[in-house]
Tab-separated table of C-alpha atoms and ligand atoms in Angstrom:
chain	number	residue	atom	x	y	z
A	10	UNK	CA	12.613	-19.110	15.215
A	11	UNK	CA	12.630	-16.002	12.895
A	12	UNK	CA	13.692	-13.015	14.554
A	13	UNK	CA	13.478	-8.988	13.266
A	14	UNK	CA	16.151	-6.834	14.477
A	15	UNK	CA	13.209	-3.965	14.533
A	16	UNK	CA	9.979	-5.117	15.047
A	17	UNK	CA	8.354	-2.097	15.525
A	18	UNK	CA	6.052	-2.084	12.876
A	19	UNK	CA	4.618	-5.368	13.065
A	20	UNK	CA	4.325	-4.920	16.752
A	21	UNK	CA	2.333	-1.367	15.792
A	22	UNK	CA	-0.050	-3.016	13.983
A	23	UNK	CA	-0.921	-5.625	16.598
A	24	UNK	CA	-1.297	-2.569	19.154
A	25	UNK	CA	1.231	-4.119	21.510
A	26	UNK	CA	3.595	-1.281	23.064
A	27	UNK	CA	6.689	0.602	21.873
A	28	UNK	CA	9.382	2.750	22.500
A	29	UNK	CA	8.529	4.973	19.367
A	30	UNK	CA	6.111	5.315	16.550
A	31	UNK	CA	7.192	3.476	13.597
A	32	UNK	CA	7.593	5.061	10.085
A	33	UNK	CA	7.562	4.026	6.337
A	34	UNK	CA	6.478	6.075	3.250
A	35	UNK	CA	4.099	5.442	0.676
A	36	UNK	CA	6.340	5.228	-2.556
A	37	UNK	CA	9.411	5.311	-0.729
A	38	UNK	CA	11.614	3.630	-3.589
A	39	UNK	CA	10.665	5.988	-6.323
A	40	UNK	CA	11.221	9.102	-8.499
A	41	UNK	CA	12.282	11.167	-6.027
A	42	UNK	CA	15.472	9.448	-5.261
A	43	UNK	CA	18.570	10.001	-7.567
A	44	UNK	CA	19.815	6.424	-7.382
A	45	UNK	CA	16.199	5.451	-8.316
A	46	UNK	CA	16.397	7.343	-11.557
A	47	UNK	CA	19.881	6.103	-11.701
A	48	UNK	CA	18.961	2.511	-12.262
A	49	UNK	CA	15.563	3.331	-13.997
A	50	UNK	CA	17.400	4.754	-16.878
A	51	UNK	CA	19.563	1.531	-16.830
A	52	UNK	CA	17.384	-0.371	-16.924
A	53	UNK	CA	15.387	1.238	-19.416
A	54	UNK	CA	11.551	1.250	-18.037
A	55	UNK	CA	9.524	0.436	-14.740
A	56	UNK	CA	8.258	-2.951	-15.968
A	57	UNK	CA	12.175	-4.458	-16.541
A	58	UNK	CA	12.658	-3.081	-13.109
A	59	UNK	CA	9.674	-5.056	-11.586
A	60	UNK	CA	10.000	-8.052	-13.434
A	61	UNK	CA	14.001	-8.140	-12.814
A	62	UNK	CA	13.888	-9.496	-8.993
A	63	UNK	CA	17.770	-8.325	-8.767
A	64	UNK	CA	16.388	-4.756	-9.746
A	65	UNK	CA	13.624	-5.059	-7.719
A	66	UNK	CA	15.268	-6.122	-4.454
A	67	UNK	CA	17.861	-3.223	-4.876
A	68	UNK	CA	15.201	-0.664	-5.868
A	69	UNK	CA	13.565	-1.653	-2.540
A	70	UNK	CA	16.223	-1.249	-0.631
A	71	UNK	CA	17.541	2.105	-2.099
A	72	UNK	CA	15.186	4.202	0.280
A	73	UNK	CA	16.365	2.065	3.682
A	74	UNK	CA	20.003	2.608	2.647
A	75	UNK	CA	19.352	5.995	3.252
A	76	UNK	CA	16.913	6.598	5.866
A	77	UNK	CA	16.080	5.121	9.198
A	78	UNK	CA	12.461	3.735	8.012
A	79	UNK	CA	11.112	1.342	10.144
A	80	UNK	CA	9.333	-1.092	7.104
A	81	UNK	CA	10.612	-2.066	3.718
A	82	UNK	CA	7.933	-2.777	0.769
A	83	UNK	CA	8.840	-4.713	-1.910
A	84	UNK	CA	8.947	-2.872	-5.179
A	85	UNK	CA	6.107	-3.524	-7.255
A	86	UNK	CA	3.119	-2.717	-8.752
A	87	UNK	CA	-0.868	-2.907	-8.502
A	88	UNK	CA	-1.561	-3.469	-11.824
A	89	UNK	CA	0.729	-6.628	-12.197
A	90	UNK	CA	-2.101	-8.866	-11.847
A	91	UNK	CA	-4.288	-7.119	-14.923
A	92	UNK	CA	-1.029	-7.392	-16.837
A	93	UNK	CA	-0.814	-11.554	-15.936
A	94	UNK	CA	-4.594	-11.587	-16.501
A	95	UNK	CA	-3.390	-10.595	-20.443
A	96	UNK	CA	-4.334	-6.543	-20.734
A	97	UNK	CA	-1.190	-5.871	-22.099
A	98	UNK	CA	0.521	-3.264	-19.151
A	99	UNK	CA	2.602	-0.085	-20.543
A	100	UNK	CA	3.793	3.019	-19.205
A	101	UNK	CA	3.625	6.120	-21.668
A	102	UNK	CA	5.925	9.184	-20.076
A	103	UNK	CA	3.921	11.616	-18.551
A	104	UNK	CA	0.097	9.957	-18.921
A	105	UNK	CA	0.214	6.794	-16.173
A	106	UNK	CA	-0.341	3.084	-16.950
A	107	UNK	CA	-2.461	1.978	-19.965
A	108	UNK	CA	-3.561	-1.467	-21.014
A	109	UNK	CA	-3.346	-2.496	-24.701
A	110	UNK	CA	-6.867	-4.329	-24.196
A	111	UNK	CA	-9.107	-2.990	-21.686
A	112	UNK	CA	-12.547	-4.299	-20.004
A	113	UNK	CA	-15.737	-3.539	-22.133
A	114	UNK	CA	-18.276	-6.263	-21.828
A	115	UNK	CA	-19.097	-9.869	-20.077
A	116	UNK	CA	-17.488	-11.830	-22.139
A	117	UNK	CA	-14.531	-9.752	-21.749
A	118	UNK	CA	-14.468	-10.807	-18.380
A	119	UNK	CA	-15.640	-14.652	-18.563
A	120	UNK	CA	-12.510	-14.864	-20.644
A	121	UNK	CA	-10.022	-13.265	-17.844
A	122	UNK	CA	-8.229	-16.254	-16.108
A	123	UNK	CA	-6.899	-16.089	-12.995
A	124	UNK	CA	-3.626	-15.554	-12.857
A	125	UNK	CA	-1.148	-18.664	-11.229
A	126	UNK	CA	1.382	-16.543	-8.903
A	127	UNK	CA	4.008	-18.498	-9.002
A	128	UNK	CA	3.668	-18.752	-13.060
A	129	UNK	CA	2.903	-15.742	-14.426
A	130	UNK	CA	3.358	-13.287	-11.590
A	131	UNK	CA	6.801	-15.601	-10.087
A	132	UNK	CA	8.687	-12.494	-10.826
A	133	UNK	CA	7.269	-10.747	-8.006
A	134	UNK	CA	7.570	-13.965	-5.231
A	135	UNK	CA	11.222	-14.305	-6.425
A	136	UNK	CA	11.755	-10.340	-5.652
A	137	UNK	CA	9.855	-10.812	-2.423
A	138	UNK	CA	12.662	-14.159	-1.765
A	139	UNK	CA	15.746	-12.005	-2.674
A	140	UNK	CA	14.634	-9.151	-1.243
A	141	UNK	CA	13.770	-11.207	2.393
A	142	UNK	CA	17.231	-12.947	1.901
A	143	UNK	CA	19.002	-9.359	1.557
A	144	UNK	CA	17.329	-7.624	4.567
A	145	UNK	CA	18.623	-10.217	6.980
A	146	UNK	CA	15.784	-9.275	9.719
A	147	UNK	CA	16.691	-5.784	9.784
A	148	UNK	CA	13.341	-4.538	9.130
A	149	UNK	CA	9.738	-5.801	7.957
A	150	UNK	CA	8.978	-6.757	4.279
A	151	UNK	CA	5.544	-5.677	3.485
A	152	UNK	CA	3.598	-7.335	0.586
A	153	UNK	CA	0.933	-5.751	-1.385
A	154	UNK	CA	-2.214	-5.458	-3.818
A	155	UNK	CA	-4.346	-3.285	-4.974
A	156	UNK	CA	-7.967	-3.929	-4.371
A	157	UNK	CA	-10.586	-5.548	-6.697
A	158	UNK	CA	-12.474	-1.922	-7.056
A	159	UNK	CA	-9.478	-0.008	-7.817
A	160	UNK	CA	-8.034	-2.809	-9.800
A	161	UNK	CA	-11.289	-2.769	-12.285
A	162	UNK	CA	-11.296	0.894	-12.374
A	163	UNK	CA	-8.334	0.991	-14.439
A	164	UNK	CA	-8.948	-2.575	-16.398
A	165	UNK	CA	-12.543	-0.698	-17.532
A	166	UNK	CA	-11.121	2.576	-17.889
A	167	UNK	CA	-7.711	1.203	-19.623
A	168	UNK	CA	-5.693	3.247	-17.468
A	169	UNK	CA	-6.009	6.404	-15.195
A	170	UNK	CA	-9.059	7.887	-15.152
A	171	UNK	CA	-10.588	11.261	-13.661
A	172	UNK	CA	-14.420	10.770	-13.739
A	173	UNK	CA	-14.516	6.858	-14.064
A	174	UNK	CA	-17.345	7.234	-16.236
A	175	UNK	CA	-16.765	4.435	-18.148
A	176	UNK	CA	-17.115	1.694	-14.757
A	177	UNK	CA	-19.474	3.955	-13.266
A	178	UNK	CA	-21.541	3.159	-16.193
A	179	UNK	CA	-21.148	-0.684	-15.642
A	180	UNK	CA	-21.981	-0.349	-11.685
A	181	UNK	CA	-25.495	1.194	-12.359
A	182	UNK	CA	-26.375	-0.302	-15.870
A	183	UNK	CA	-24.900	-3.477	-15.814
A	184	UNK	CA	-24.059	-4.547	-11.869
A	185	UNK	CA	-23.981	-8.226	-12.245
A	186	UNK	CA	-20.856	-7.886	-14.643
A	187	UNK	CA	-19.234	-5.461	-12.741
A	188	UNK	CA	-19.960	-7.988	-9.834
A	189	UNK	CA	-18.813	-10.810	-11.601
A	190	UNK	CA	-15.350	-8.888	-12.611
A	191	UNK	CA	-14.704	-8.438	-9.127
A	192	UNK	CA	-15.373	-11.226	-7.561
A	193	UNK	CA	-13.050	-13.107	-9.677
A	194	UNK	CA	-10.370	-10.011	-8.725
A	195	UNK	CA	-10.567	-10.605	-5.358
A	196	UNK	CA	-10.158	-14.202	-5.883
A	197	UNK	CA	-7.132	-13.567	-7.900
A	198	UNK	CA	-5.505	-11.102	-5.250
A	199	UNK	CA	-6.308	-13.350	-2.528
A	200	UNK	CA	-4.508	-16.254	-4.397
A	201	UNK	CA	-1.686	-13.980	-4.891
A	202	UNK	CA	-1.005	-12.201	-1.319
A	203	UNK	CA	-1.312	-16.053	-0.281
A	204	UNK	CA	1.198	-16.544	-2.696
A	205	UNK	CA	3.229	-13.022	-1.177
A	206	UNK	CA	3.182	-14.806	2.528
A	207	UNK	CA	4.093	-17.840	1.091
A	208	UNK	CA	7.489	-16.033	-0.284
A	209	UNK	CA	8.249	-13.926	2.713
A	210	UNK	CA	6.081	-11.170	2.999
A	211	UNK	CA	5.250	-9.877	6.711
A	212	UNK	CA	2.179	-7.667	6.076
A	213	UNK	CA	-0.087	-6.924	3.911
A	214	UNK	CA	-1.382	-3.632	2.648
A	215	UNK	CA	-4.711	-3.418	0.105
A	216	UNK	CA	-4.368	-0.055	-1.858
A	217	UNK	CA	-8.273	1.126	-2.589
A	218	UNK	CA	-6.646	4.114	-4.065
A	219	UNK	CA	-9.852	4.828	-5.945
A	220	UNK	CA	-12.773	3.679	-3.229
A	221	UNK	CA	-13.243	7.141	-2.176
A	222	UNK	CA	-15.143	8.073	-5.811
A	223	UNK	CA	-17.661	5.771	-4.951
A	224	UNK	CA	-21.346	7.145	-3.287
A	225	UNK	CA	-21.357	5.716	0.491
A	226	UNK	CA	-24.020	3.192	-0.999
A	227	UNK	CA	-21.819	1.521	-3.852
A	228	UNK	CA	-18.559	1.593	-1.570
A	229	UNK	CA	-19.945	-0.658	0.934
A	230	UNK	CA	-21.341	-3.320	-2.089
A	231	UNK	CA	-18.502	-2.651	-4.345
A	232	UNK	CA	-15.265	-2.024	-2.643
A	233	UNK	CA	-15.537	-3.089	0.603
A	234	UNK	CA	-17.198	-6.306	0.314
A	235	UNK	CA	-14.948	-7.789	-1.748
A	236	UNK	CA	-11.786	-7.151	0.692
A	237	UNK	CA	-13.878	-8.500	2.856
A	238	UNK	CA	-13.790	-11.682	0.258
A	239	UNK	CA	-10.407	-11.367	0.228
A	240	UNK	CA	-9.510	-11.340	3.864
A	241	UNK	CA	-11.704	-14.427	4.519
A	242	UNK	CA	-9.442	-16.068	2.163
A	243	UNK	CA	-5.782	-14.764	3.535
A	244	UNK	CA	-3.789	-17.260	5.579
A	245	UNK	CA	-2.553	-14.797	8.397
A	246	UNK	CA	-1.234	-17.463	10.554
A	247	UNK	CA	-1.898	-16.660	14.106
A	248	UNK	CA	-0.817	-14.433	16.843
A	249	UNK	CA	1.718	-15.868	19.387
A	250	UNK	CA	4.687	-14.591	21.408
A	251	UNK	CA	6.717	-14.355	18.473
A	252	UNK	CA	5.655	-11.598	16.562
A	253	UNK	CA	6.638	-12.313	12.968
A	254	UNK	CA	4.039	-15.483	13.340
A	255	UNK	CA	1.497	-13.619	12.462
A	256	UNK	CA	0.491	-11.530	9.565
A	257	UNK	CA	-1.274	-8.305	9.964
A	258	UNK	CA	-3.579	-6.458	7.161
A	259	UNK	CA	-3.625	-2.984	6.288
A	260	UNK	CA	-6.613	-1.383	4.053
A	261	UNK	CA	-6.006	1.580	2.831
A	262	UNK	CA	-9.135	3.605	1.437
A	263	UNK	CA	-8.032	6.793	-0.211
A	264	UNK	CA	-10.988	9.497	0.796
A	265	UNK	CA	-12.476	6.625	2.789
A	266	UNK	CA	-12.646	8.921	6.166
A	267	UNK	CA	-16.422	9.032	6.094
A	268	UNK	CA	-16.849	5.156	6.014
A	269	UNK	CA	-14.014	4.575	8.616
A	270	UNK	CA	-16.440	2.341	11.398
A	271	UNK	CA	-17.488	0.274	8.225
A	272	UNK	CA	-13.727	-0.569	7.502
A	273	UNK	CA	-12.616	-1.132	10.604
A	274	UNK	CA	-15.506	-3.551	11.122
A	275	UNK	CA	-14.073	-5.356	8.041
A	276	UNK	CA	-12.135	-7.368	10.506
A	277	UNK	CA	-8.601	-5.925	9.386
A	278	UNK	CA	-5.602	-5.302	11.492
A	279	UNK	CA	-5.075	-1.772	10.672
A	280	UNK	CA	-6.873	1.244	8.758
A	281	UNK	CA	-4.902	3.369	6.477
A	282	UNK	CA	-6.473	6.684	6.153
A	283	UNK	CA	-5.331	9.879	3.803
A	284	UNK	CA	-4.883	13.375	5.364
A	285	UNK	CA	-8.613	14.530	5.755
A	286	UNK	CA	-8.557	12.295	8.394
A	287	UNK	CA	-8.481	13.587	11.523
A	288	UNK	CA	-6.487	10.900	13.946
A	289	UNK	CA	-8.471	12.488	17.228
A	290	UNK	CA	-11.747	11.399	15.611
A	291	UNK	CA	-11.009	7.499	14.998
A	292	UNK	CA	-12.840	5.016	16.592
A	293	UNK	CA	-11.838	1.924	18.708
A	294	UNK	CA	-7.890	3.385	18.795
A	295	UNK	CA	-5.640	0.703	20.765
A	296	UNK	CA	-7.860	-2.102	19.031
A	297	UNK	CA	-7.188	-1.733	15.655
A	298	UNK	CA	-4.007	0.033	14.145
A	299	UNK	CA	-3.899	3.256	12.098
A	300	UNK	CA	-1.787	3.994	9.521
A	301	UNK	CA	-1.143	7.747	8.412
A	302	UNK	CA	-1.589	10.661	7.604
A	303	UNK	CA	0.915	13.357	7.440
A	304	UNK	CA	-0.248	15.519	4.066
A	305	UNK	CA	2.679	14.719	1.072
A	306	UNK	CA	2.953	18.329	0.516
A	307	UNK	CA	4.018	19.192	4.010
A	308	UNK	CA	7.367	17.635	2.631
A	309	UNK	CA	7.856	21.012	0.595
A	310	UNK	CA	8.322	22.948	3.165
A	311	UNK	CA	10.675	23.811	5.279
A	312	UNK	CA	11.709	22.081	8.920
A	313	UNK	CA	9.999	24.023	11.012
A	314	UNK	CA	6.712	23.442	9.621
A	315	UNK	CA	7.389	19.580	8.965
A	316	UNK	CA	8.266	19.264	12.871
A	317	UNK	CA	4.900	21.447	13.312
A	318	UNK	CA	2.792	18.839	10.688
A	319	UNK	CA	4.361	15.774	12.710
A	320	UNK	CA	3.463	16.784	16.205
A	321	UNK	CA	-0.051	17.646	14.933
A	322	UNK	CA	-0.237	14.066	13.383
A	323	UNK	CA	1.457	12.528	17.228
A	324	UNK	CA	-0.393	14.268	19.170
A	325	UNK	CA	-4.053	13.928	17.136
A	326	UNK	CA	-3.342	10.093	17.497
A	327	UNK	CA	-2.476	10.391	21.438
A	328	UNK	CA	-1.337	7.916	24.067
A	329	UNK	CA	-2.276	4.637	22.685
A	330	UNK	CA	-0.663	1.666	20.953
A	331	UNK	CA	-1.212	1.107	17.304
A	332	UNK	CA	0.217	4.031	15.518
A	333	UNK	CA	2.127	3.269	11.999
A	334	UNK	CA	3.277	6.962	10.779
A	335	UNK	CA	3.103	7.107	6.914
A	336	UNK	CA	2.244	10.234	4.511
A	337	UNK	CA	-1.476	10.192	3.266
A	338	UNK	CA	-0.830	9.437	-0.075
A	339	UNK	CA	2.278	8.865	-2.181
A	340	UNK	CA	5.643	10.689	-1.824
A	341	UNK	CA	5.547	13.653	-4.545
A	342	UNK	CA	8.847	13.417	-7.219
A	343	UNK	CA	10.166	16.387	-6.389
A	344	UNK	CA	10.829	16.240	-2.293
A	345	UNK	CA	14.336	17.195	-0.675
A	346	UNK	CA	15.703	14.534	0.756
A	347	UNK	CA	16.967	16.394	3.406
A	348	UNK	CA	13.252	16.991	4.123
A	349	UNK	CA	12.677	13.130	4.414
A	350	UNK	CA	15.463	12.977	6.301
A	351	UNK	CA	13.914	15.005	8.703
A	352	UNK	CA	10.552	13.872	9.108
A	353	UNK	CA	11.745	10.376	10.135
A	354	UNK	CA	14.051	11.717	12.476
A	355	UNK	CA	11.125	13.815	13.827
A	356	UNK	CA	8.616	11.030	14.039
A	357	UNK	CA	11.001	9.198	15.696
A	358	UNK	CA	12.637	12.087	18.257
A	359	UNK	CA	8.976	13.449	19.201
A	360	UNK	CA	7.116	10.124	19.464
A	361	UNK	CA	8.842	9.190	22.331
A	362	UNK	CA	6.370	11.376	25.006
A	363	UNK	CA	3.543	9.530	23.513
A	364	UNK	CA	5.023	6.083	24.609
A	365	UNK	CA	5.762	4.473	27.666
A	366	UNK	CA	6.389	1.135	29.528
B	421	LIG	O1	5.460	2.164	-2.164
B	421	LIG	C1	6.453	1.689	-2.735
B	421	LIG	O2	7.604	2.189	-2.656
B	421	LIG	C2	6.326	0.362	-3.470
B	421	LIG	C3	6.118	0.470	-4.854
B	421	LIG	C4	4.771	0.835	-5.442
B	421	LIG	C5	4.675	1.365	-6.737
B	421	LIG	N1	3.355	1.431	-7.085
B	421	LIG	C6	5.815	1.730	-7.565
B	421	LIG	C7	5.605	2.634	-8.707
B	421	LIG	C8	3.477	0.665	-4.969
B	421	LIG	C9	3.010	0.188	-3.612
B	421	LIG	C10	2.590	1.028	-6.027
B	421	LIG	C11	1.133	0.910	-5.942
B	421	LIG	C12	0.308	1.569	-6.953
B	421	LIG	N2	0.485	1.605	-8.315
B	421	LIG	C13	-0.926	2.180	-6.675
B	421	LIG	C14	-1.563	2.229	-5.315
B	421	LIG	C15	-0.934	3.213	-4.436
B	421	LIG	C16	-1.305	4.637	-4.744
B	421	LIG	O3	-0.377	5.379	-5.108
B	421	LIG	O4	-2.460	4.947	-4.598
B	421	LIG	C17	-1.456	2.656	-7.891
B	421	LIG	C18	-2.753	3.407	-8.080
B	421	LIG	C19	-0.556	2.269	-8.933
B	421	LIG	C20	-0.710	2.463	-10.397
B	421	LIG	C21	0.405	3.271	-10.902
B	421	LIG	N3	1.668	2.767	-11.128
B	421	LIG	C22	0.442	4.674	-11.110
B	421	LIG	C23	-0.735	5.606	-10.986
B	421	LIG	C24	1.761	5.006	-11.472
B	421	LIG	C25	2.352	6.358	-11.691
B	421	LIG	C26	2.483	6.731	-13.109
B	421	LIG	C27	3.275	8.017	-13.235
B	421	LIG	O5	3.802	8.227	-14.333
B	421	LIG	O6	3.391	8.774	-12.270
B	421	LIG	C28	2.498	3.810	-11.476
B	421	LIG	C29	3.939	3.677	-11.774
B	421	LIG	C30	4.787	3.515	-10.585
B	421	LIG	N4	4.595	2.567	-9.629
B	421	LIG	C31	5.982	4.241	-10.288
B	421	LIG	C32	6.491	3.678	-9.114
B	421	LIG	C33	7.777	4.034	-8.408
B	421	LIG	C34	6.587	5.337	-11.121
B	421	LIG	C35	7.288	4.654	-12.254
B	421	LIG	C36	8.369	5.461	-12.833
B	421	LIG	O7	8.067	6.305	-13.697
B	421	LIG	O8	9.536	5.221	-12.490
């Protein structure tokens, strides 16, 4: 029987009990670490480094090397499965991803396959096999995807956008294309999480980084629905005594706190909310987990005022099971370390008064 050294997390997010609140960041291998930078400029660009398992295992372990996080998650990207689909992924310094060939019409999307995962997208299941292998059931390996809304955003767009005019256009002119698009990414991203269990992967976490643009109408029909689609489809395994036999889902709407009974009715594990959220005000706590929601920026500043920002956070969520600590959004580039250093310590110090046995 498979056995984690620290189970904390995975026990979080099936609201059973725990000695302390468990923590992981969003982006914790990145930028902001000087080894990360180190091996980025070895290796030349961010795409080697995903598509290198050996430098993806070791970029995903740079960030528990240093700190006491309570979750690894395997170095990746969302976009990987527009790049298998054919658009052509680059990275141009300073602007975000772009895709050589982006999304314009029907036929355009009649002629996207659907990516095999252990063809074109093996690169990723043999990180996730290494990187398992290496952590020796220290910690959780957490698998991930982005969903099929924010995964068409940038496939219309052909890259980052800040209006999203262009797919906005589709969703009220041309709906059935935009439906068809997404249906077949949620069938894709279901085939590949599958595909991320399969390999090793513990959890799951769907990044809607982009549902919160949507009007409370169109998030329900086109971003929620289809991780709906794609849930139906994930083999989870099922709860038992031993923890790791089951695999619990995170969705993660980005400016999704308005909508938060329709996601947790989704029938996910856990909700991942951003820092507008506040923890007090979420319903059915101790049912379903909650991932969050400590603002990035609080990282600038100094101790005092993290150790301030975390017991806000603790003490919003209260006494109940079910708590994964996290930042709202992505760590910023430019964070102390010491400063990291200290909020994990802190989550982990002060969360103690909010369990017991
Ligand atoms: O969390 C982790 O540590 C795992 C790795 C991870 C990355 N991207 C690494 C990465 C994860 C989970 C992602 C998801 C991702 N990628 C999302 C969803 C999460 C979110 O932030 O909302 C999105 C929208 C993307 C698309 C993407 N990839 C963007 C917008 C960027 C940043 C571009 C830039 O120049 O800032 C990337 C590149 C990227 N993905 C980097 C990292 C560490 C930076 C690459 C680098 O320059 O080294």
């Amino acid at each position: 029987m498979y056995q984690l050294k620290n189970d904390r997390y995975l026990r979080a997010l099936q609201c059973l009990p725990v000695d302390y609140t468990p923590v992981w960041m969003m982006r914790q291998a990145g930028r902001y670490l000087p080894e990360y930078r180190d091996l980025r400029a070895k290796a030349g660009d961010f795409m080697t480094m995903c598509q290198t398992p050996d430098l993806a295992c070791e970029v995903t372990l740079q960030p528990l090397k240093r700190f006491d996080l309570d979750a690894a998650i395997i170095f990746s990207d969302i976009l990987t499965i527009p790049d298998a689909m054919g658009l052509g992924l680059y990275f141009e310094t300073g602007e975000g991803p772009k895709f050589k060939q982006s999304i314009q019409c029907l036929s355009d999307i009649h002629q996207l396959p659907i990516p095999d995962p252990e063809q074109s997208l093996r690169y990723v299941m043999d990180a996730i096999r290494l990187t398992k292998k290496e952590l020796d059931g220290t910690v959780p390996l957490i698998g991930f995807s982005g969903s099929p809304w924010t995964l068409a955003t940038y496939m219309i767009e052909g890259g980052s956008s800040k209006a999203f005019t262009k797919i906005k256009k589709m969703l009220y002119s041309d709906p059935k294309a935009l439906h068809l698009l997404l249906e077949k990414l949620a069938n894709s991203v279901a085939i590949y999480l599958n595909a991320q269990i399969e390999a090793g992967a513990q959890s799951i976490m769907i990044f809607d980084t982009w549902g919160g643009v949507l009007s409370h109408q169109s998030y329900q029909t086109f971003s929620l629905d289809y991780m709906k689609l794609i849930l139906s489809q994930l083999k989870q395994g099922k709860k038992s005594q031993n923890i790791t036999s089951y695999v619990p889902v995170t969705l993660f709407t980005k400016g999704g706190g308005l909508w938060l009974e329709n996601i947790i009715n989704s029938g996910c594990d856990a909700i991942g909310v951003d820092w507008t959220v506040d923890l007090s005000n979420v319903p059915q706590k101790g049912q379903i987990a909650v991932q969050g929601n400590l603002d990035p920026s609080v990282l600038y500043a100094d101790k005092q005022i993290i150790e301030a920002n975390v017991d806000a956070v603790l003490s919003e969520f209260g006494y109940h099971n079910g708590h994964v600590f996290n930042l709202g959004h992505g760590i910023h580039q430019d964070i102390p370390l010491e400063h990291v250093q200290y909020l994990i310590d802190a989550v982990h110090r002060q969360s103690k008064r909010f369990h017991h046995d």
